[in-house]
PDB file of C-alpha atoms in Angstrom:
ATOM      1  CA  UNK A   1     -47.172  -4.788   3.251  1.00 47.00           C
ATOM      2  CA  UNK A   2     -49.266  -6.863   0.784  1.00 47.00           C
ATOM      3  CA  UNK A   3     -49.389  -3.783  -1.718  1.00 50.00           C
ATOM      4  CA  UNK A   4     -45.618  -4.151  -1.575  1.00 46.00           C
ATOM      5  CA  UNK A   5     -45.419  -7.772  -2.054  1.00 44.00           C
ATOM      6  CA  UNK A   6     -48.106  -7.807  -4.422  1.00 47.00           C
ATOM      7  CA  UNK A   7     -46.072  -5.439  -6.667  1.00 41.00           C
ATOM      8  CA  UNK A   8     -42.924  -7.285  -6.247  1.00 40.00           C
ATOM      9  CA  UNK A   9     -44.230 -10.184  -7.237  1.00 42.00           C
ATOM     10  CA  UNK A  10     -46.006  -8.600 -10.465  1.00 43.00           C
ATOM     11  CA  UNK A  11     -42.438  -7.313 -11.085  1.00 42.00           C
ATOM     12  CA  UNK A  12     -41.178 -10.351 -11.016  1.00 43.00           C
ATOM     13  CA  UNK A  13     -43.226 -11.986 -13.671  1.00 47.00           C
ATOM     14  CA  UNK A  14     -42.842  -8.971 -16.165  1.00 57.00           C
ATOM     15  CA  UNK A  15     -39.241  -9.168 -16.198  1.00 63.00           C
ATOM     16  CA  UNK A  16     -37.927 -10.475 -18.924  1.00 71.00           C
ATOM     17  CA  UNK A  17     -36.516 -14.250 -19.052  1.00 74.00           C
ATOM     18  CA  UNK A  18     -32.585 -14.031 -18.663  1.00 85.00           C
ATOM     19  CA  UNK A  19     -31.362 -14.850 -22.109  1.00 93.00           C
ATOM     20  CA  UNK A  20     -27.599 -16.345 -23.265  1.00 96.00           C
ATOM     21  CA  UNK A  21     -27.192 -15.179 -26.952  1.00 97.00           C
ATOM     22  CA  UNK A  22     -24.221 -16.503 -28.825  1.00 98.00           C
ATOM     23  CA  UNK A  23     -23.506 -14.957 -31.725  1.00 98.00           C
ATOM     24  CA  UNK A  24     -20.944 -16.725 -34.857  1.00 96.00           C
ATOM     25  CA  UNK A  25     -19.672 -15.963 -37.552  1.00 93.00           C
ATOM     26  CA  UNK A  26     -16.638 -15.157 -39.609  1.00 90.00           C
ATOM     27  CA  UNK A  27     -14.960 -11.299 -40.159  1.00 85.00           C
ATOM     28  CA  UNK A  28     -16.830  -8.901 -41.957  1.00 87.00           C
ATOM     29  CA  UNK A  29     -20.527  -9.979 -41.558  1.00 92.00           C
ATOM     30  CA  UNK A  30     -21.649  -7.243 -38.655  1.00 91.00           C
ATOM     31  CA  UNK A  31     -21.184  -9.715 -35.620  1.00 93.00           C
ATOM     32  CA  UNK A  32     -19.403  -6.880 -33.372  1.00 93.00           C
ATOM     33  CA  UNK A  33     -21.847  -3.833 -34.282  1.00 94.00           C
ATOM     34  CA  UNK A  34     -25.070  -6.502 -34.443  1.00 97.00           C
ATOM     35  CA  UNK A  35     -23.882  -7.419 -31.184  1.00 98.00           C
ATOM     36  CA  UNK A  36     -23.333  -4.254 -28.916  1.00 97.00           C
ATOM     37  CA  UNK A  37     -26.452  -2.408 -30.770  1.00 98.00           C
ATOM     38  CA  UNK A  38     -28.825  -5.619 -29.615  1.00 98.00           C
ATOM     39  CA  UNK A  39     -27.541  -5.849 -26.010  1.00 96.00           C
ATOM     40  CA  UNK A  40     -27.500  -1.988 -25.429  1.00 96.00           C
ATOM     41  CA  UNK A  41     -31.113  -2.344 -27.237  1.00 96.00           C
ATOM     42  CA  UNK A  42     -32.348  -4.939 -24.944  1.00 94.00           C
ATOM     43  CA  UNK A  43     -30.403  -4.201 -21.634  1.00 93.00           C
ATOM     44  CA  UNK A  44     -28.320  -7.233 -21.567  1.00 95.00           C
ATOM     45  CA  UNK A  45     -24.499  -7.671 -20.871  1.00 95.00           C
ATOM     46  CA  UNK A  46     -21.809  -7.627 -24.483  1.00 97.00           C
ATOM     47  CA  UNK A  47     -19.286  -9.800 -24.485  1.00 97.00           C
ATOM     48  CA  UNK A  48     -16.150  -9.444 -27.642  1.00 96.00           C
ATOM     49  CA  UNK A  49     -14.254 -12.901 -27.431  1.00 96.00           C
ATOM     50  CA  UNK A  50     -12.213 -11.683 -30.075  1.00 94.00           C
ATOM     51  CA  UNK A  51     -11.052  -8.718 -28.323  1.00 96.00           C
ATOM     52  CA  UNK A  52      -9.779 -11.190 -26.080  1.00 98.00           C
ATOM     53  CA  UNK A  53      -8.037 -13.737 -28.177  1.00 97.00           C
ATOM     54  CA  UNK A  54      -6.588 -10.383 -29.456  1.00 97.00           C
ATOM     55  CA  UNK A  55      -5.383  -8.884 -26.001  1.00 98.00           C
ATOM     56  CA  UNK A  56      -3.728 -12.856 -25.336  1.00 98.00           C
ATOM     57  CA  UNK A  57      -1.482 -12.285 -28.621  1.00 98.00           C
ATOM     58  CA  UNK A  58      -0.780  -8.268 -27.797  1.00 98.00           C
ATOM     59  CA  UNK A  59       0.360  -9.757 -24.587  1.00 98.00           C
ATOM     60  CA  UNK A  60       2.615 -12.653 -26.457  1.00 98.00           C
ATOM     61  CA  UNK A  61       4.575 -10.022 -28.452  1.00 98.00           C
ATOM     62  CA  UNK A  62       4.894  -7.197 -25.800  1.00 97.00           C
ATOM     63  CA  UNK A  63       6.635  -9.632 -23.610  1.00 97.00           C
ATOM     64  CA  UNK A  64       9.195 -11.552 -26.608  1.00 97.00           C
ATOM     65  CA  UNK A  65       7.230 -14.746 -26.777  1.00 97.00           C
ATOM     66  CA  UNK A  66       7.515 -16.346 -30.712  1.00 97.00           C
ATOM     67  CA  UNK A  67       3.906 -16.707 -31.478  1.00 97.00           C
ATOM     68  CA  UNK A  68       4.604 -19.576 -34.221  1.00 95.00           C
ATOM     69  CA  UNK A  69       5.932 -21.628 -31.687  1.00 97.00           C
ATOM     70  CA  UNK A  70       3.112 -23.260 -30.404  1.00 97.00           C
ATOM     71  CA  UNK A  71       4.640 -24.848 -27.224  1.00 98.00           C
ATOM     72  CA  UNK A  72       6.349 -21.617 -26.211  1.00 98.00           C
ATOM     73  CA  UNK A  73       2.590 -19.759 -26.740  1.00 98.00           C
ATOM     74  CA  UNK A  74       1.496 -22.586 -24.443  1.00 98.00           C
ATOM     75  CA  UNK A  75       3.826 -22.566 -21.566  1.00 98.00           C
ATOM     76  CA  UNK A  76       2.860 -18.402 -21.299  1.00 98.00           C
ATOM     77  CA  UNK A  77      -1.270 -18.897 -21.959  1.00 98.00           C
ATOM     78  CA  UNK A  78      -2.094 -18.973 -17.727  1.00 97.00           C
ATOM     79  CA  UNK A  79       0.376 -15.504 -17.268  1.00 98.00           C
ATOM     80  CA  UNK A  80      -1.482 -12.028 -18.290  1.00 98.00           C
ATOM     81  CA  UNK A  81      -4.656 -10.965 -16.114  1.00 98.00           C
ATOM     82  CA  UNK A  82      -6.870 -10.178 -18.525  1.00 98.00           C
ATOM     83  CA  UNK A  83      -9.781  -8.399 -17.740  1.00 97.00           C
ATOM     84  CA  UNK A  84     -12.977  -7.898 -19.994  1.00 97.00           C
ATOM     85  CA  UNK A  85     -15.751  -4.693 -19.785  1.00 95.00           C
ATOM     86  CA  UNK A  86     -19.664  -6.145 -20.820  1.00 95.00           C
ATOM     87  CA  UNK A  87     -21.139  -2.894 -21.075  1.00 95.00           C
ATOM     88  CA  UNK A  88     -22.045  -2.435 -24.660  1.00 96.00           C
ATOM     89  CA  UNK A  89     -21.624   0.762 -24.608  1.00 95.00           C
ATOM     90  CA  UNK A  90     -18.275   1.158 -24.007  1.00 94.00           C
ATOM     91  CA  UNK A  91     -17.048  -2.082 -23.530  1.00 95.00           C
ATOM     92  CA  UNK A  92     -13.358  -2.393 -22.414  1.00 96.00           C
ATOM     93  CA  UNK A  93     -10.471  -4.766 -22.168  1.00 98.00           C
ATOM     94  CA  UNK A  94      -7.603  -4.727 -20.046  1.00 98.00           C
ATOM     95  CA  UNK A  95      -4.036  -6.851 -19.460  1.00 98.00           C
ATOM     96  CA  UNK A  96      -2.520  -6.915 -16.860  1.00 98.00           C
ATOM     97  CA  UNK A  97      -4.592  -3.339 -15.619  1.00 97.00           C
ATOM     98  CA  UNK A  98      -3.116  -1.341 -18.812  1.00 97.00           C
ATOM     99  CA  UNK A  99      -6.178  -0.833 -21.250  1.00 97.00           C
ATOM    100  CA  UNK A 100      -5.597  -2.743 -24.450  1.00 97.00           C
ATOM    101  CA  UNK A 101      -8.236  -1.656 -26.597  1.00 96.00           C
ATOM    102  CA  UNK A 102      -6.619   0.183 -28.886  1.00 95.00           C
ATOM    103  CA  UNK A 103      -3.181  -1.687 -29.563  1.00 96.00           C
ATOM    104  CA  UNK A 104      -5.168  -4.835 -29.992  1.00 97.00           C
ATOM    105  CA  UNK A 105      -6.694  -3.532 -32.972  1.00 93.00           C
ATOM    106  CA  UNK A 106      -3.063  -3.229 -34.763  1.00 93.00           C
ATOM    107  CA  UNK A 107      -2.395  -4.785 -38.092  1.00 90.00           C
ATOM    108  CA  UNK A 108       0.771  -6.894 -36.325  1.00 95.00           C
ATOM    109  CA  UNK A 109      -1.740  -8.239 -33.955  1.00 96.00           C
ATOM    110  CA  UNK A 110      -4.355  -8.768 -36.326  1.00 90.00           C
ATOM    111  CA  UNK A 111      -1.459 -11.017 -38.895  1.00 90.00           C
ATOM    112  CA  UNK A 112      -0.956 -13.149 -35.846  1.00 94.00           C
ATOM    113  CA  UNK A 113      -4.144 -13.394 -33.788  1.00 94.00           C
ATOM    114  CA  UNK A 114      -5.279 -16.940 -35.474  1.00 89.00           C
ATOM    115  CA  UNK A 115      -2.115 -18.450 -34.700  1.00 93.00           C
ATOM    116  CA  UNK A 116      -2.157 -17.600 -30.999  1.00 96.00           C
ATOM    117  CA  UNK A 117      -5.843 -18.891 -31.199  1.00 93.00           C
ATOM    118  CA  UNK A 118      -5.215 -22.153 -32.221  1.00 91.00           C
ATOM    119  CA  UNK A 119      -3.168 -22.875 -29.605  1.00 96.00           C
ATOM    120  CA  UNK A 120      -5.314 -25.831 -27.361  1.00 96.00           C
ATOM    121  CA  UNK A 121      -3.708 -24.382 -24.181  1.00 97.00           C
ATOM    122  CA  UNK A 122      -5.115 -20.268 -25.171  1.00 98.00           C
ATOM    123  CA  UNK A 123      -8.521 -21.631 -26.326  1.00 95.00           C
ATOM    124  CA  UNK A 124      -8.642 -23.636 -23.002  1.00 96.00           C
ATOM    125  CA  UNK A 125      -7.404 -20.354 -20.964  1.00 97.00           C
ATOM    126  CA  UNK A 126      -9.913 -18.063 -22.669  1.00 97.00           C
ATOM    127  CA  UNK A 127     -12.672 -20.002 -23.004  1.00 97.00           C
ATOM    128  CA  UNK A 128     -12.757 -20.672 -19.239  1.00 97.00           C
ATOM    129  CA  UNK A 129     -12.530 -16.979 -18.850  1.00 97.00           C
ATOM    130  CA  UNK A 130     -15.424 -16.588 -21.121  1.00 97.00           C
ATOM    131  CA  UNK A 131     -17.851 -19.030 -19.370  1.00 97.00           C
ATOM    132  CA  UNK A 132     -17.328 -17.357 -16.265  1.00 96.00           C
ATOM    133  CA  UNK A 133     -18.231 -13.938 -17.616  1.00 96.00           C
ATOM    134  CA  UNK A 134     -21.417 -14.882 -19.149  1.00 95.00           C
ATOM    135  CA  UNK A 135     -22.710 -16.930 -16.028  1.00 93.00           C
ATOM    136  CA  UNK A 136     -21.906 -14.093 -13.706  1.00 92.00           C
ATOM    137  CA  UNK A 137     -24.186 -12.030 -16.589  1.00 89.00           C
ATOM    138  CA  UNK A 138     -26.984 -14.454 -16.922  1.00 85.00           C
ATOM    139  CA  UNK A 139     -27.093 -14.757 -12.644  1.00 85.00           C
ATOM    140  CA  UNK A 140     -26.609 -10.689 -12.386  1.00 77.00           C
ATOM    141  CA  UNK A 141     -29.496  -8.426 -12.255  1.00 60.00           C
ATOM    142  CA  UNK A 142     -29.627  -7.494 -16.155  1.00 57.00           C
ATOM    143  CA  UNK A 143     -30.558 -10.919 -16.880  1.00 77.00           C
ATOM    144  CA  UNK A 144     -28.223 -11.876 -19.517  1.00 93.00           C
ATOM    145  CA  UNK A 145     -25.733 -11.420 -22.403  1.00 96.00           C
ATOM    146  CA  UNK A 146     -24.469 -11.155 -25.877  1.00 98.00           C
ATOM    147  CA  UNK A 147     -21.518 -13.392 -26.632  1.00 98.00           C
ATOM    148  CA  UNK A 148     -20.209 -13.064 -29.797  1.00 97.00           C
ATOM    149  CA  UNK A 149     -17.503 -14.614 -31.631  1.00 94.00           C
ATOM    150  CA  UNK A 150     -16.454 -18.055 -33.813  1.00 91.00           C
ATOM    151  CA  UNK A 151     -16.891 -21.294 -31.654  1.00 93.00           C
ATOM    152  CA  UNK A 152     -19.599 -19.750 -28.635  1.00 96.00           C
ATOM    153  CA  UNK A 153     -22.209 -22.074 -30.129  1.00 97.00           C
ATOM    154  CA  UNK A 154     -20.467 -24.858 -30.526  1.00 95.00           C
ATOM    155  CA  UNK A 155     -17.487 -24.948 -28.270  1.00 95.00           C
ATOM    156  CA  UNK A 156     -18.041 -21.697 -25.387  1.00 96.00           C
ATOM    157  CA  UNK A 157     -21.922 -22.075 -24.908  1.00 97.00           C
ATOM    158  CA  UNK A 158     -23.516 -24.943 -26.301  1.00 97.00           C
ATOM    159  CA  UNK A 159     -26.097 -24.274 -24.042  1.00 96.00           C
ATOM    160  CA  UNK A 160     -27.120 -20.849 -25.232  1.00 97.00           C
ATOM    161  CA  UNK A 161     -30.598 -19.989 -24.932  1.00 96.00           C
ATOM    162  CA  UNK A 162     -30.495 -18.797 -28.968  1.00 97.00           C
ATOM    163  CA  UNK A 163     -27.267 -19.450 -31.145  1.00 98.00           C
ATOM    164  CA  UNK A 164     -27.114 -17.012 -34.237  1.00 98.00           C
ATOM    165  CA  UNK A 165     -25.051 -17.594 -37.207  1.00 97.00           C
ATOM    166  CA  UNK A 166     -24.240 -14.621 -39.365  1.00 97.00           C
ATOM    167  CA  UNK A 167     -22.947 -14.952 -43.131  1.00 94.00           C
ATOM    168  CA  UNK A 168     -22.223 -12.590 -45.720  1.00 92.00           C
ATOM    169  CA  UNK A 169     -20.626 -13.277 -49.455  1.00 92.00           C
ATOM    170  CA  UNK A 170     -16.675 -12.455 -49.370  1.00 89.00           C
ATOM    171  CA  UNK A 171     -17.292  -9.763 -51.547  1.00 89.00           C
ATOM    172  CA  UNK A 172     -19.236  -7.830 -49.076  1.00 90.00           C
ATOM    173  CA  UNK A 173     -17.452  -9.034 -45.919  1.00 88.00           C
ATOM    174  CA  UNK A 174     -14.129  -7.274 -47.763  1.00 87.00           C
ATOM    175  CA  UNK A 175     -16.210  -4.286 -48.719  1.00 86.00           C
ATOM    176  CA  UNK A 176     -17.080  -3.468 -45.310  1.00 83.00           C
ATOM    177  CA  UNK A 177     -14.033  -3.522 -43.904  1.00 75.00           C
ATOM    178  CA  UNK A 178     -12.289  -1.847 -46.476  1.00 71.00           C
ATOM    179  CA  UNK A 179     -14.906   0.783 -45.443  1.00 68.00           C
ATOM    180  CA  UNK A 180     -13.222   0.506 -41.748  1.00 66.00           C
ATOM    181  CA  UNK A 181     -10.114   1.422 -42.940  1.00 63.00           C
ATOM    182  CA  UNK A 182      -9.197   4.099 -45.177  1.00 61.00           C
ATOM    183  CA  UNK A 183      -6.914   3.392 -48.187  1.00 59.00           C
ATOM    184  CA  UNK A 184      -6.956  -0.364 -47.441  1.00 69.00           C
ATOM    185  CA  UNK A 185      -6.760  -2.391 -50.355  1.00 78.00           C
ATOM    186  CA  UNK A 186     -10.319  -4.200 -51.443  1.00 81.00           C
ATOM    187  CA  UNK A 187      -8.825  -7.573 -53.259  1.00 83.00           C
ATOM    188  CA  UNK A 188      -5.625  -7.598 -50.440  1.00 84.00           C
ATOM    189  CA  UNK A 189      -8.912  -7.082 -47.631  1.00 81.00           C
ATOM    190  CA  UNK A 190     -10.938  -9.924 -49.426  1.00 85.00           C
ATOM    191  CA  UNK A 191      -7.678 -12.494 -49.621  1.00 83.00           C
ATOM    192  CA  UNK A 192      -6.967 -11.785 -45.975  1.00 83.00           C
ATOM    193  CA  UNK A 193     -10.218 -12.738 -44.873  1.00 83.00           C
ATOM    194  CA  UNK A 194     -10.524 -16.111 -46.704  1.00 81.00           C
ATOM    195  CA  UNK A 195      -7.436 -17.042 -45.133  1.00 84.00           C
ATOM    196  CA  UNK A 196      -8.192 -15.935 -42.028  1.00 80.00           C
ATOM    197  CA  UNK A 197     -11.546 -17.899 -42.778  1.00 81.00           C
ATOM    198  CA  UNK A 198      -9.311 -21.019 -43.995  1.00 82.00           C
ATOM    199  CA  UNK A 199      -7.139 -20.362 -40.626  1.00 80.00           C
ATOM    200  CA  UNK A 200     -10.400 -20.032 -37.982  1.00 81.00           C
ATOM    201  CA  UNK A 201     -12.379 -22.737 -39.881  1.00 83.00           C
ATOM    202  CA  UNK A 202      -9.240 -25.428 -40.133  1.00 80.00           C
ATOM    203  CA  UNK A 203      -7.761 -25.144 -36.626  1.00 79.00           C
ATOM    204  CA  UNK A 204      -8.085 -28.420 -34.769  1.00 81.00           C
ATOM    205  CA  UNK A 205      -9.487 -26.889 -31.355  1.00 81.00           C
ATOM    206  CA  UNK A 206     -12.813 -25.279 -31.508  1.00 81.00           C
ATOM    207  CA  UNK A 207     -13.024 -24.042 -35.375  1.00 84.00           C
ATOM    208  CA  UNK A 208     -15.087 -21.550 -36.810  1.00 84.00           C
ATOM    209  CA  UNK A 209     -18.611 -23.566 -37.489  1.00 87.00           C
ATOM    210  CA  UNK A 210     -22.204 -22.935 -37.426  1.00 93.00           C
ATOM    211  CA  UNK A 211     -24.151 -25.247 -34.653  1.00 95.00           C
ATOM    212  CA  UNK A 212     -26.601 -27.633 -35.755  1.00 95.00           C
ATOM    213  CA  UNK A 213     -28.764 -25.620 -33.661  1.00 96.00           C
ATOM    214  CA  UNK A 214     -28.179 -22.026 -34.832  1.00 97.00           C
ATOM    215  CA  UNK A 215     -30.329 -19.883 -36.455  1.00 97.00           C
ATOM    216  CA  UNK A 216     -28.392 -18.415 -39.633  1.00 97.00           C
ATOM    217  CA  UNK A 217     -29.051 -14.835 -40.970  1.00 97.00           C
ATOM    218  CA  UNK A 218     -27.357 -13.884 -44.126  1.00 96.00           C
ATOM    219  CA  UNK A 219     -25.907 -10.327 -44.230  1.00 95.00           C
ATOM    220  CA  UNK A 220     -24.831  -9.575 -47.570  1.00 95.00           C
ATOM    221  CA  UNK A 221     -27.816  -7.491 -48.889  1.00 94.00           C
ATOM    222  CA  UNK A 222     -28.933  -6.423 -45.530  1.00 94.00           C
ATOM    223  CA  UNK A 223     -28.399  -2.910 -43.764  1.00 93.00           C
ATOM    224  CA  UNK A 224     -26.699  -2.807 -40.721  1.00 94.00           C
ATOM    225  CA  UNK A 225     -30.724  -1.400 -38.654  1.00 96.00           C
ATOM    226  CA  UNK A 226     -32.003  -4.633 -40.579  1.00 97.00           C
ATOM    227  CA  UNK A 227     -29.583  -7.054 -39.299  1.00 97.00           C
ATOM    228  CA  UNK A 228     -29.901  -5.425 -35.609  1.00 97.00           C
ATOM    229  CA  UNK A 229     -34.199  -5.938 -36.136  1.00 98.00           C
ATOM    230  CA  UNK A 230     -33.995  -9.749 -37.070  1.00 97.00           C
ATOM    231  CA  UNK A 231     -31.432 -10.372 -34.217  1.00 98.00           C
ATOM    232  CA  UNK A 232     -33.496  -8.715 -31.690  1.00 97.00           C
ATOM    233  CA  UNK A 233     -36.785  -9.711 -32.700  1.00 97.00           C
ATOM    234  CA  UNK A 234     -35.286 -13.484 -32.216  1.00 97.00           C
ATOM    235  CA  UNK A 235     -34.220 -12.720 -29.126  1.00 96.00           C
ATOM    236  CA  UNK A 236     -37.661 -11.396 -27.838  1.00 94.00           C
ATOM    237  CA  UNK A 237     -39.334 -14.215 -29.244  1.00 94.00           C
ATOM    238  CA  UNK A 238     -36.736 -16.405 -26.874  1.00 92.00           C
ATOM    239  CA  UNK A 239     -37.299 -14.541 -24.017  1.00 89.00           C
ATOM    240  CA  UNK A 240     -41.154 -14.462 -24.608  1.00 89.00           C
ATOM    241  CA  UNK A 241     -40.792 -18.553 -24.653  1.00 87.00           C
ATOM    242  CA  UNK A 242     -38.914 -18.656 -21.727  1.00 77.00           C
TER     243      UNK A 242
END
């Protein structure tokens, strides 16, 4: 019996620290594949906030409601279920039970996403939503999570154990996505993301901003492995604080 509770208790202290990472940035610097590689690398929960500000406006135009009319977005914010995956290796979103994680991803949804987000009443909605996940992470058994997105530090999670900040030059940020998709446009790819950059960063509730207390971790000549190192290596060094 004290063999057993000896080793439990050794366990116990070699576990690592449960860790809150939040994760910021604007479209196009590696936030989504930075994210899932470093909590599938370190065994923690992945969390895509954007996937769910996406599945919110997917829901708005399957069911008629005029996304540019802010009021009429906030009267339907509290009506689809929407239910969010954190395994980050095959994390999954659902609305009201039907998987949404492939029409989210749709151009139409895509044009109108920022204007859904900047509703007060969706950010409130969602952001609830979001806290709730990432505490139910950090209490579960795995220890913590991944959270990644454009107000986590500032607005979600203030709180997070380690806020990251990525950045990348426009030119690059429109490169790789232009890489995403084939036969996009790579001037049409880089004017769409400055204004979706103007839209996220202007918005009244919760922009797009680094936190005073972030860590910030410049993308533009870095590989995608490289990126993935410097994240996790911060992370460790949290955890190893802890």
């Amino acid at each position: 019996m004290s063999t057993t509770v000896e080793t439990a208790s050794a366990a116990a202290r070699t576990a690592p620290a449960a860790v809150i990472v939040a994760i910021d940035g604007p479209s196009g610097t590696g936030k989504s594949s930075t994210s899932k590689a470093v909590a599938a690398q370190l065994g923690l929960s992945y969390l895509d906030t954007g996937a769910q500000y996406r599945a919110i406006t997917w829901w708005m135009l399957n069911n008629g409601i005029d996304v540019q009319d802010a009021m009429e977005v906030a009267t339907a914010a509290a009506k689809p279920v929407i239910v969010s995956g954190t395994d980050p290796a095959a994390p999954t979103i659902t609305v009201d039970g039907e998987d949404a994680s492939g029409p989210i991803r749709t151009q139409e949804v895509t044009s109108r996403v920022s204007a859904v987000s900047a509703v007060p009443e969706v950010r409130a909605r969602i952001t609830e939503l979001q806290r709730s996940i990432a505490a139910a992470a950090a209490a579960a058994a795995e220890g913590g999570i991944v959270v990644e997105g454009r107000d986590i530090g500032t607005t979600v999670l203030p709180d997070a154990d380690l806020k990251i900040f990525l950045t990348a030059s426009p030119e690059a940020r429109a490169a790789r996505r232009s890489g995403e998709v084939r036969g996009s446009d790579l001037a049409a790819t880089k004017e769409a993301l400055i204004k979706r950059d103007a839209a996220d960063s202007g918005r009244k509730t919760s922009p797009l901003a680094k936190a005073d207390d972030a860590v910030e971790v410049d993308t533009t000549e870095l590989t995608l492995p490289q990126v993935i190192e410097c994240v996790v290596t911060l992370v460790e060094e949290k955890r190893a604080a802890k």
